[in-house]
XYZ file of C-alpha atoms in Angstrom:
569
model
C -31.641 -2.662 -13.404
C -30.821 -5.737 -11.375
C -33.275 -6.973 -8.774
C -31.766 -7.034 -5.281
C -31.413 -10.575 -3.972
C -32.870 -11.560 -0.603
C -30.744 -10.416 2.281
C -29.271 -12.353 5.143
C -29.440 -10.424 8.381
C -26.515 -10.846 10.736
C -25.249 -8.805 13.634
C -21.732 -7.472 13.767
C -19.350 -9.334 16.037
C -18.545 -8.030 19.476
C -15.049 -7.055 18.260
C -16.519 -4.510 15.873
C -18.673 -3.030 18.594
C -15.581 -2.665 20.735
C -13.852 -0.986 17.812
C -16.532 1.695 17.770
C -15.748 2.416 21.392
C -11.996 2.270 20.828
C -12.174 4.864 18.086
C -13.507 7.544 20.404
C -11.336 10.609 20.902
C -9.106 10.406 23.966
C -10.708 11.890 27.111
C -9.845 15.523 27.681
C -8.567 16.094 24.161
C -10.136 18.347 21.555
C -9.969 18.002 17.794
C -7.084 20.055 16.391
C -8.000 23.049 14.274
C -7.593 22.910 10.499
C -4.308 24.211 9.158
C -4.239 27.365 7.079
C -5.146 26.604 3.442
C -2.440 26.745 0.807
C -2.288 29.648 -1.633
C -0.927 29.273 -5.145
C 1.758 31.013 -7.159
C 3.115 31.118 -10.690
C 6.388 29.547 -11.750
C 9.183 32.147 -11.828
C 12.030 30.119 -13.286
C 12.686 26.742 -14.871
C 15.628 26.483 -17.301
C 17.795 28.633 -15.014
C 17.394 26.326 -11.997
C 20.530 24.207 -12.677
C 22.688 27.330 -12.486
C 20.748 29.188 -9.788
C 19.738 26.508 -7.260
C 22.190 25.447 -4.607
C 21.626 22.800 -1.936
C 24.133 20.631 -0.113
C 25.040 17.368 -1.848
C 22.642 18.144 -4.702
C 23.234 18.354 -8.455
C 20.490 19.543 -10.820
C 21.184 17.770 -14.088
C 18.456 19.396 -16.168
C 15.390 21.618 -16.026
C 13.110 22.023 -19.013
C 9.562 23.253 -19.637
C 6.885 20.734 -20.584
C 4.006 22.199 -22.574
C 0.395 21.445 -21.724
C -0.310 17.990 -23.129
C 3.370 17.100 -23.228
C 2.504 14.642 -20.461
C -0.752 12.711 -20.614
C -2.401 10.936 -17.699
C -5.296 8.539 -18.333
C -5.769 10.148 -21.717
C -5.986 13.656 -20.332
C -3.394 16.399 -20.898
C -1.453 17.538 -17.846
C -1.034 21.309 -17.580
C 2.247 23.043 -18.425
C 5.026 22.443 -15.930
C 8.794 22.361 -15.426
C 10.572 18.986 -15.327
C 13.643 18.980 -13.090
C 16.012 16.011 -12.875
C 18.879 15.595 -10.469
C 20.803 13.568 -7.922
C 21.672 13.862 -4.266
C 24.556 12.421 -2.239
C 26.638 10.947 -5.043
C 29.182 8.616 -3.486
C 31.316 5.553 -3.890
C 29.773 2.757 -1.858
C 31.672 0.410 0.414
C 31.142 -2.212 -2.295
C 32.924 -0.033 -4.878
C 29.729 0.816 -6.767
C 28.539 4.341 -7.561
C 25.426 5.333 -5.639
C 23.206 8.415 -5.618
C 19.622 9.366 -4.809
C 18.132 10.067 -8.209
C 15.005 12.215 -8.428
C 12.733 14.201 -10.668
C 10.433 17.079 -9.774
C 7.540 18.434 -11.782
C 6.664 22.034 -10.985
C 3.320 23.295 -12.380
C 3.263 26.629 -14.155
C 0.104 27.384 -12.179
C 0.907 25.979 -8.732
C -1.606 25.408 -5.932
C 0.924 26.056 -3.141
C 1.243 22.396 -2.158
C 4.072 19.830 -2.263
C 3.544 16.102 -2.765
C 6.193 13.446 -2.173
C 5.400 10.448 -4.361
C 6.502 7.273 -2.609
C 7.180 4.526 -5.130
C 6.674 0.821 -4.574
C 8.561 -2.438 -4.544
C 12.314 -2.265 -4.049
C 12.373 1.196 -5.692
C 15.420 1.552 -7.976
C 13.672 3.653 -10.632
C 12.739 7.319 -10.840
C 9.128 7.033 -11.941
C 7.346 9.997 -13.547
C 6.446 12.463 -10.791
C 2.731 12.466 -11.560
C 1.690 12.080 -7.948
C 0.154 8.651 -8.493
C -2.704 7.996 -6.076
C -3.070 4.198 -6.062
C -5.929 2.078 -7.350
C -6.864 2.909 -10.944
C -7.104 6.708 -10.612
C -8.123 9.255 -13.207
C -6.030 11.975 -11.641
C -2.820 12.592 -9.718
C -1.288 15.234 -7.502
C 0.455 16.901 -10.455
C -2.792 17.209 -12.411
C -4.334 18.762 -9.311
C -1.651 21.460 -9.207
C 0.849 20.077 -6.694
C 4.616 20.276 -7.095
C 5.636 16.606 -7.070
C 8.879 14.721 -6.450
C 9.687 11.095 -7.244
C 12.916 9.215 -6.511
C 14.721 5.894 -6.807
C 15.376 5.824 -3.016
C 19.153 5.721 -3.489
C 19.933 2.933 -5.951
C 19.414 2.034 -9.588
C 17.468 -0.846 -11.040
C 20.719 -2.577 -11.915
C 21.677 -2.430 -8.228
C 18.416 -3.977 -7.016
C 19.962 -7.374 -6.368
C 22.924 -6.030 -4.379
C 22.103 -2.682 -2.759
C 20.961 -4.372 0.450
C 24.538 -5.522 1.011
C 25.760 -1.882 1.123
C 24.928 -0.327 4.535
C 24.123 3.227 3.415
C 22.109 2.132 0.386
C 20.056 -0.048 2.689
C 19.417 2.930 4.998
C 18.476 5.202 2.103
C 15.956 2.658 0.886
C 14.489 2.261 4.337
C 13.933 5.911 5.240
C 16.928 8.204 4.769
C 16.308 9.048 1.101
C 12.949 10.592 2.027
C 14.592 12.521 4.875
C 17.273 13.900 2.532
C 15.002 14.715 -0.383
C 12.263 16.466 1.598
C 14.102 19.669 2.640
C 15.831 19.857 -0.735
C 12.517 19.644 -2.579
C 11.000 22.393 -0.440
C 14.029 24.607 -1.097
C 13.779 23.936 -4.838
C 10.113 24.897 -4.761
C 10.982 28.133 -2.965
C 13.593 28.909 -5.614
C 11.192 28.180 -8.457
C 8.166 30.054 -7.118
C 9.584 32.616 -4.712
C 7.845 30.945 -1.777
C 8.004 27.635 0.052
C 5.015 25.278 -0.013
C 2.264 26.207 2.413
C 1.174 22.605 2.864
C 3.096 19.372 2.252
C 1.724 15.890 1.594
C 3.297 12.465 1.133
C 1.685 9.347 -0.243
C 2.029 6.089 -2.071
C 0.892 2.493 -2.134
C 2.728 -0.667 -1.056
C 6.296 0.323 -0.198
C 5.226 3.865 -1.077
C 2.594 3.631 1.643
C 5.280 2.385 3.998
C 7.461 5.380 3.081
C 4.574 7.675 4.036
C 3.888 5.910 7.320
C 7.583 5.972 8.248
C 7.719 9.679 7.394
C 4.869 10.289 9.846
C 6.969 8.779 12.622
C 10.372 10.154 11.605
C 9.570 13.438 9.828
C 6.439 14.542 11.619
C 7.249 18.234 11.315
C 7.768 18.059 7.540
C 4.359 16.910 6.280
C 0.770 17.932 6.952
C -1.064 15.099 5.220
C -0.291 11.419 4.680
C -2.016 9.273 2.024
C -1.093 5.731 2.984
C -2.046 2.833 0.701
C -1.500 -0.846 1.552
C 1.440 0.028 3.804
C 3.963 -2.762 4.179
C 5.124 -1.163 7.391
C 6.144 -4.611 8.703
C 7.567 -5.606 5.350
C 10.172 -8.031 6.752
C 7.438 -9.964 8.586
C 5.223 -9.987 5.498
C 8.084 -11.332 3.374
C 8.775 -14.082 5.916
C 5.099 -15.016 5.898
C 5.335 -15.319 2.125
C 8.268 -17.717 2.375
C 6.544 -19.691 5.112
C 3.428 -20.001 2.963
C 5.407 -21.053 -0.097
C 6.916 -23.906 1.873
C 3.397 -25.050 2.829
C 2.133 -24.940 -0.761
C 5.135 -26.744 -2.285
C 4.088 -30.294 -1.291
C 0.673 -29.720 -2.903
C 2.020 -28.395 -6.211
C 2.281 -30.535 -9.339
C 5.699 -32.251 -9.191
C 8.125 -30.840 -11.734
C 5.762 -28.095 -12.961
C 7.460 -24.721 -13.442
C 6.748 -21.179 -14.647
C 9.069 -18.440 -15.897
C 10.872 -16.303 -13.363
C 9.378 -12.760 -13.564
C 12.785 -11.049 -13.366
C 14.793 -13.595 -15.342
C 12.859 -15.169 -18.257
C 15.685 -17.630 -18.844
C 15.074 -19.173 -15.416
C 12.148 -21.149 -14.039
C 10.520 -21.324 -10.609
C 8.176 -23.966 -9.172
C 4.557 -23.633 -10.286
C 3.047 -23.139 -6.844
C -0.198 -22.002 -8.433
C -0.907 -25.624 -9.283
C -1.392 -26.207 -5.543
C -4.458 -23.924 -5.477
C -5.527 -23.141 -9.010
C -7.783 -20.459 -10.455
C -10.914 -22.625 -10.525
C -10.380 -23.602 -6.889
C -9.861 -19.992 -5.877
C -13.134 -19.113 -7.601
C -14.835 -21.871 -5.614
C -13.532 -20.390 -2.362
C -14.565 -16.897 -3.462
C -18.106 -18.116 -4.159
C -18.237 -19.771 -0.742
C -17.158 -16.534 0.932
C -19.847 -14.610 -0.953
C -22.465 -17.197 -0.066
C -21.679 -16.819 3.620
C -20.871 -13.094 3.806
C -22.189 -11.132 0.819
C -25.630 -10.342 2.255
C -24.473 -9.309 5.734
C -24.364 -5.689 4.535
C -27.968 -5.882 3.304
C -27.527 -6.851 -0.345
C -26.180 -9.729 -2.395
C -24.101 -7.861 -4.967
C -20.820 -9.755 -5.306
C -19.000 -7.644 -2.705
C -18.383 -8.231 0.994
C -18.659 -4.835 2.652
C -18.933 -6.128 6.223
C -15.356 -7.404 6.367
C -15.061 -7.878 10.113
C -18.392 -9.660 10.385
C -17.311 -11.998 7.585
C -14.261 -13.142 9.531
C -16.540 -14.475 12.231
C -19.052 -15.923 9.758
C -16.817 -17.806 7.299
C -15.121 -21.136 7.975
C -13.135 -22.645 5.114
C -13.350 -26.155 6.552
C -17.147 -25.992 6.810
C -18.158 -23.704 3.955
C -16.033 -24.981 1.038
C -16.919 -28.404 -0.433
C -14.403 -31.163 0.330
C -13.192 -33.272 -2.560
C -14.366 -36.853 -2.361
C -12.181 -37.852 -5.294
C -9.916 -36.100 -7.752
C -9.581 -32.318 -7.773
C -11.949 -30.828 -10.348
C -12.048 -27.157 -9.337
C -15.334 -27.406 -7.442
C -13.841 -28.496 -4.120
C -10.688 -28.484 -1.990
C -8.867 -31.469 -0.562
C -8.445 -31.616 3.225
C -4.739 -30.770 2.764
C -5.611 -27.708 0.682
C -8.077 -26.498 3.291
C -5.547 -26.923 6.079
C -2.811 -25.123 4.160
C -5.069 -22.273 3.073
C -6.267 -21.728 6.628
C -2.674 -21.700 7.901
C -1.500 -19.241 5.254
C -4.476 -16.938 5.840
C -3.645 -16.974 9.557
C -0.236 -15.389 8.849
C 1.992 -18.318 9.771
C 3.837 -19.415 12.912
C 7.337 -20.626 13.643
C 7.965 -23.867 15.542
C 7.756 -22.132 18.927
C 4.261 -20.929 18.115
C 5.271 -17.285 17.663
C 3.248 -15.557 14.965
C 5.129 -14.363 11.894
C 2.609 -11.844 10.593
C -1.013 -10.746 10.875
C -3.860 -12.846 9.556
C -5.315 -12.085 6.120
C -9.071 -11.387 5.860
C -11.361 -13.749 4.005
C -12.684 -11.875 0.974
C -13.903 -12.630 -2.547
C -10.780 -11.074 -4.084
C -8.957 -14.317 -3.297
C -9.924 -15.241 -6.867
C -7.899 -12.322 -8.286
C -4.873 -13.020 -10.452
C -2.817 -10.510 -8.452
C -3.558 -12.542 -5.298
C -2.085 -15.614 -6.972
C 0.925 -13.712 -8.308
C 1.957 -12.602 -4.837
C 1.294 -15.937 -3.145
C 2.691 -18.264 -5.784
C 5.185 -16.308 -7.917
C 6.645 -13.433 -5.934
C 6.947 -15.588 -2.826
C 9.642 -17.648 -4.550
C 11.021 -14.976 -6.919
C 11.114 -11.653 -5.034
C 10.816 -12.389 -1.318
C 13.924 -14.608 -1.234
C 15.898 -11.616 -2.557
C 14.515 -9.027 -0.147
C 14.795 -11.279 2.899
C 18.300 -12.504 2.084
C 19.895 -9.202 1.099
C 17.908 -6.417 2.800
C 15.912 -7.522 5.832
C 18.312 -9.816 7.684
C 21.659 -9.258 9.405
C 24.134 -10.297 8.255
C 22.857 -10.107 4.668
C 24.186 -12.622 2.194
C 22.384 -13.765 -0.935
C 18.813 -14.619 -1.899
C 17.602 -17.416 0.345
C 16.429 -20.755 -1.005
C 12.642 -20.672 -0.453
C 12.399 -24.445 -0.423
C 14.928 -25.099 2.318
C 15.558 -21.917 4.337
C 14.654 -22.084 8.021
C 11.941 -19.559 8.846
C 12.718 -20.225 12.534
C 16.220 -18.841 11.925
C 15.075 -15.920 9.760
C 12.563 -14.508 12.238
C 15.197 -13.386 14.781
C 17.540 -12.353 11.942
C 15.208 -9.529 10.876
C 15.720 -8.000 14.348
C 19.489 -8.569 14.473
C 22.313 -6.015 14.112
C 26.110 -6.111 13.926
C 29.013 -3.655 13.703
C 28.420 -3.072 9.992
C 24.632 -3.075 9.903
C 23.695 -1.126 13.012
C 20.007 -1.064 12.222
C 17.973 -4.231 11.919
C 15.657 -4.937 9.037
C 12.682 -4.131 11.244
C 14.196 -0.849 12.409
C 15.128 0.009 8.843
C 11.663 -0.550 7.417
C 9.157 0.087 10.210
C 7.926 3.403 11.644
C 9.380 3.876 15.139
C 6.715 3.445 17.790
C 4.238 1.804 15.427
C 3.191 -0.613 18.165
C 2.746 2.053 20.848
C -0.628 3.805 21.225
C -0.230 7.575 21.328
C 3.126 7.634 19.526
C 1.744 10.033 16.905
C -0.100 12.365 19.283
C 2.371 15.232 18.659
C 1.635 14.960 14.946
C -2.088 15.033 15.659
C -1.696 18.040 17.955
C -0.023 19.948 15.125
C -3.092 19.428 12.940
C -1.683 16.840 10.534
C -3.982 14.112 9.156
C -3.640 10.580 7.845
C -5.866 8.755 5.359
C -5.180 5.063 4.865
C -6.651 2.608 2.369
C -6.039 -1.078 1.812
C -7.438 -3.749 -0.501
C -9.174 -6.307 1.692
C -7.853 -9.059 -0.618
C -4.261 -7.851 -0.604
C -2.154 -11.014 -0.666
C 1.219 -9.586 0.433
C 0.422 -6.879 3.024
C -2.554 -7.749 5.175
C -5.457 -5.320 5.488
C -5.853 -6.732 8.984
C -2.368 -5.482 9.861
C -3.418 -1.980 8.808
C -6.727 -2.230 10.680
C -4.948 -3.224 13.872
C -2.528 -0.312 13.472
C -5.473 2.073 13.152
C -6.947 0.623 16.345
C -3.682 1.349 18.155
C -3.600 4.938 16.881
C -7.136 5.308 18.256
C -7.657 8.887 17.014
C -10.421 9.210 14.366
C -9.894 12.983 14.268
C -6.359 12.281 13.034
C -6.328 8.974 11.114
C -9.076 7.371 9.024
C -8.943 4.017 7.314
C -10.835 3.053 4.144
C -10.819 -0.691 3.387
C -11.515 -1.512 -0.280
C -13.559 -4.739 -0.573
C -12.357 -7.190 -3.215
C -9.250 -5.186 -4.134
C -5.918 -6.967 -4.380
C -2.543 -5.289 -3.823
C -3.101 -1.570 -4.577
C -5.551 -2.296 -7.427
C -7.385 -5.040 -9.284
C -9.580 -7.893 -8.192
C -13.402 -7.810 -8.191
C -13.475 -4.299 -6.788
C -14.422 -0.671 -7.253
C -10.778 0.357 -7.215
C -10.852 3.801 -8.882
C -10.955 6.586 -6.304
C -9.314 9.820 -5.215
C -8.479 10.061 -1.528
C -6.037 12.951 -1.911
C -8.766 15.556 -2.429
C -10.599 14.539 0.787
C -7.278 14.511 2.647
C -6.556 18.100 1.578
C -10.050 19.202 2.635
C -9.529 17.553 6.011
C -6.116 19.128 6.594
C -6.948 22.608 5.330
C -10.705 22.946 5.916
C -11.367 20.578 8.803
C -13.784 18.444 6.736
C -13.205 14.861 7.914
C -13.922 12.242 5.206
C -16.542 9.624 6.017
C -17.436 8.257 2.573
C -15.563 8.481 -0.737
C -17.031 7.279 -4.016
C -15.108 4.517 -5.773
C -15.783 3.249 -9.298
C -15.341 0.002 -11.138
C -13.123 0.086 -14.225
C -15.224 -1.498 -16.927
C -14.557 -1.573 -20.661
C -13.457 1.786 -21.994
C -12.458 3.229 -18.635
C -9.749 5.850 -19.290
C -7.839 4.623 -16.254
C -7.576 1.170 -17.825
C -10.167 -1.600 -17.773
C -10.123 -4.163 -14.972
C -10.489 -7.554 -16.653
C -11.543 -9.211 -13.387
C -14.849 -7.429 -12.910
C -17.738 -9.927 -12.623
C -19.865 -10.139 -15.770
C -23.043 -9.093 -13.949
C -21.577 -5.804 -12.676
C -22.289 -2.580 -14.513
C -19.108 -1.289 -16.151
C -19.451 1.937 -14.159
C -20.561 0.472 -10.827
C -19.876 2.799 -7.900
C -19.703 2.164 -4.183
C -18.892 4.323 -1.186
C -15.616 3.549 0.519
C -16.502 3.942 4.183
C -14.271 5.102 7.002
C -13.707 2.170 9.355
C -15.537 0.856 11.316
C -18.621 1.958 9.337
C -19.807 -0.324 6.516
C -21.482 0.457 3.190
C -25.047 -0.831 3.627
C -27.809 -0.921 1.043
C -30.572 1.590 1.754
C -33.265 -0.863 0.675
C -34.070 0.804 -2.634
C -32.320 2.337 -5.594
C -30.027 1.008 -8.345
C -27.670 -1.597 -6.962
C -24.777 -0.321 -9.080
C -24.978 3.229 -7.697
C -23.124 4.473 -4.631
C -26.094 6.714 -3.814
C -28.095 3.591 -2.918
C -25.738 2.880 -0.018
C -24.938 4.581 3.281
C -21.931 4.244 5.563
C -23.223 3.093 8.912
């Protein structure tokens, strides 16, 4: 057992104390009662569904039984179920291409009475297996837990990824209309298969899947009872602009002429922006963050639990060594420090208007996924999404080296006669910036659980935290930051957890989650080993994920790799 290192005592900043006050339930309101629990049923039909099921604009292409073990998840057999594949709203697009909303549903033989909409990530374009993926490095999924699950491509194929944003309806389907169309169809299909509709309905995902869930809360509030929202890029156009802005700041510091392979086109190269802030230098910054912030929660253990306190405590200019000569990985040049601070602050256009939220300082800055988003995807993927999906009029992928961010910022709010919804309207939940906008959903008894890697490099955990502050209803929405975790998984983090089970208990039993155990993924983990775990961590380290604004604090005794040695307070 490791010996706990000396602790550094520090008080939380005033902002966190205010957050405790802000999270109080609104005066005069009472917590909504739990919704009636779901009751299960057995599958009545499978192979006959293509001939028997009818729903507007829907074609069931196939329905076939899958025996127990015919689908494996993290090495474990998934119970017997029916696999249904189909399409909705087949049409000829205005660009002459064939479009449809492709989907698959998996219907358990022994069903728990619940429906789960699996929101997929990125630019969609693929019907991923409807396992009910839960984010992080999970050992389970909604399907394995007995849910009927749907997955879709959001209205376009992978081959159409580079062009669908130029077709107005395909753009709308990607933004939010595919979910709106699929939801009632899926519930009707469930009713046909089981002889009853789902008692309770849930939607979840990470990244763009988390955004899908958050948008559904605002647009389809009557359709879902529980929302599992991971790393939601609910201001995705702003986040993409911040990526481009940051890339332009890193370019002058990169090694001239150095390139890496394009992730989507191996025959093409992109600038090696990672040479501007390399892995050794990121490790140096991570160590400096740990030196300043690790012990604030009561224990030096390689994780910063007190995220908000760390933002007040850490200063990159002061706390990271400055290079007196050549870069050797143990220091940063003044230009690197300035650029890093600017990028972490979210970026600003020439007028001083902020582009996006600030990113928290956290030890996961050393993660490879952090570098991929900042230095690869910023010049490979974001130029595509900004140029063809988020701006009006759309055109082609922008040139990250020369495009004017000043011109792009208003373009994500623009409309015209062809594209009547702006990129922001398309992607963001209506009313996301207005406190109380989700009160009707709360009054109905629905619940939201959000999680976000503190070291997410593309969608800021601070953006999610600020959204939670605006919602201001802890009996409706709870947020679980994941220290060290990068975008949806990875980084020096305990990133294996199940937040769906606590969400169901909250919705159907009124048991609000306060702490959820998360595990590290060491060697041999059936969910896949995380190669970025520090060498001095136990392979099975556990920590409590704490509902914001509480922090996991060491109790003063007990094994340092065990969640039981910590309390959320």
